[in-house]
Tab-separated table of C-alpha atoms in Angstrom:
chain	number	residue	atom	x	y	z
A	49	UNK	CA	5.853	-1.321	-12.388
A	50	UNK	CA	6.645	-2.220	-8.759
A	51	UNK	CA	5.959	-4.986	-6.475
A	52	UNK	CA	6.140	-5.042	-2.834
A	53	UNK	CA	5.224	-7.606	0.231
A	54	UNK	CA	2.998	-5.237	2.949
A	55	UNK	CA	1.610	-5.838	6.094
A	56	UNK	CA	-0.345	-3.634	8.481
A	57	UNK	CA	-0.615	-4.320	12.575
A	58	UNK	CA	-3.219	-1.583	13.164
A	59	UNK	CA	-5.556	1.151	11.936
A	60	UNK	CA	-3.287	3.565	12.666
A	61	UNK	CA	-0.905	2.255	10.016
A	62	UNK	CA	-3.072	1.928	7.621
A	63	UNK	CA	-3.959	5.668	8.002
A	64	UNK	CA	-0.515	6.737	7.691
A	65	UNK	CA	-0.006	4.936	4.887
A	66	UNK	CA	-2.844	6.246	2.634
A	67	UNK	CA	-2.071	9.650	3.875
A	68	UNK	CA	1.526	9.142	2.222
A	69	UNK	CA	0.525	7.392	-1.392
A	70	UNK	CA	-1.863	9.528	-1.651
A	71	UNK	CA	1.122	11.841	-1.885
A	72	UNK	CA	1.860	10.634	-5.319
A	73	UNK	CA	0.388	11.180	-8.734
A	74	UNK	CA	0.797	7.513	-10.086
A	75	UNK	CA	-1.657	4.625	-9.413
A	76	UNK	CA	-1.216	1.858	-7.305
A	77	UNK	CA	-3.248	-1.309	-6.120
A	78	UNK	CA	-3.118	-4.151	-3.367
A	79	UNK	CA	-3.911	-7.407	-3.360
A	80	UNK	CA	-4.601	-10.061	-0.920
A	81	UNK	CA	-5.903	-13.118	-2.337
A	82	UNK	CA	-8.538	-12.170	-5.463
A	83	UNK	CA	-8.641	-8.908	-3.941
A	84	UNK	CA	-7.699	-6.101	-5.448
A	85	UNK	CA	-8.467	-2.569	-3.998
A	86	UNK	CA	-6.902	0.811	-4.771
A	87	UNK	CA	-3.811	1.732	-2.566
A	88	UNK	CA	-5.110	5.374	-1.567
A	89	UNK	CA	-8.436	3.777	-0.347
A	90	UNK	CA	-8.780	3.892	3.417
A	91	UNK	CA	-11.828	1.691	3.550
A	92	UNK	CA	-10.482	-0.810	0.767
A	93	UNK	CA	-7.173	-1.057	2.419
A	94	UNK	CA	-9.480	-1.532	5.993
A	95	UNK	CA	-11.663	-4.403	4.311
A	96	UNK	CA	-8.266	-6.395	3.382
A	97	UNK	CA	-7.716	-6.600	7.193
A	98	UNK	CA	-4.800	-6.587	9.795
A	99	UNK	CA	-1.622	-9.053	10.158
A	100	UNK	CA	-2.050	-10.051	6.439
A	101	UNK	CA	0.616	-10.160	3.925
A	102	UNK	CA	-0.771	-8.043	0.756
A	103	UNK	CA	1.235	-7.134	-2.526
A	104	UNK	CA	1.564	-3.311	-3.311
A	105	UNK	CA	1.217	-2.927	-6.869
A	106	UNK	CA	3.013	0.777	-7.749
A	107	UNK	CA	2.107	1.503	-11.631
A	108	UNK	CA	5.265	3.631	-12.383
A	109	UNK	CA	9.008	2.667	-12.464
A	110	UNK	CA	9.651	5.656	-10.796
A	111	UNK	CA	8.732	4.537	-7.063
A	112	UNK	CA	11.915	4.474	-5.252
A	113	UNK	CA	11.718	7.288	-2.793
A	114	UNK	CA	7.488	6.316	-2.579
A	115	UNK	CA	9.407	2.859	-1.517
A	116	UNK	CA	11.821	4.134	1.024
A	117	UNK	CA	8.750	5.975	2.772
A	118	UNK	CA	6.559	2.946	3.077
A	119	UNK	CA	9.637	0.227	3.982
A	120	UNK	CA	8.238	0.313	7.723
A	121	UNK	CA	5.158	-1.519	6.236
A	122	UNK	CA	7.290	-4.388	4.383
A	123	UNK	CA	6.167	-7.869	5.231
């Protein structure tokens, strides 16, 4: 399991992003606050809002090229 600090500035990001973990077989989650929403879901991702630090949640210990794709998105 992986952690990681993310922040979105627009839509736009937040479109690329899903488009990219959705890439990968293994689950992941984000939280802001007592949210939790699934990582690959566009309107989830959308209802946790813009300029907000989250935490990626990556359920597999195998993330590290998932990580080097998404490290534009690091808060």
């Amino acid at each position: 399991m992986s952690d990681m600090k993310i922040t979105f500035k627009n839509p736009n990001e937040i479109l690329e992003f899903v488009n990219t973990v959705s890439k990968y077989e293994f689950d992941m989650d984000i939280k802001r606050g007592r949210i939790i929403v699934d990582a690959k879901s566009l309107l989830g991702i959308m209802h946790l809002g813009l300029n907000s630090e989250m935490e990626l949640r990556v359920h597999s210990d195998d993330c590290e090229e998932l990580q080097k794709k998404i490290a534009k998105y690091a808060a």
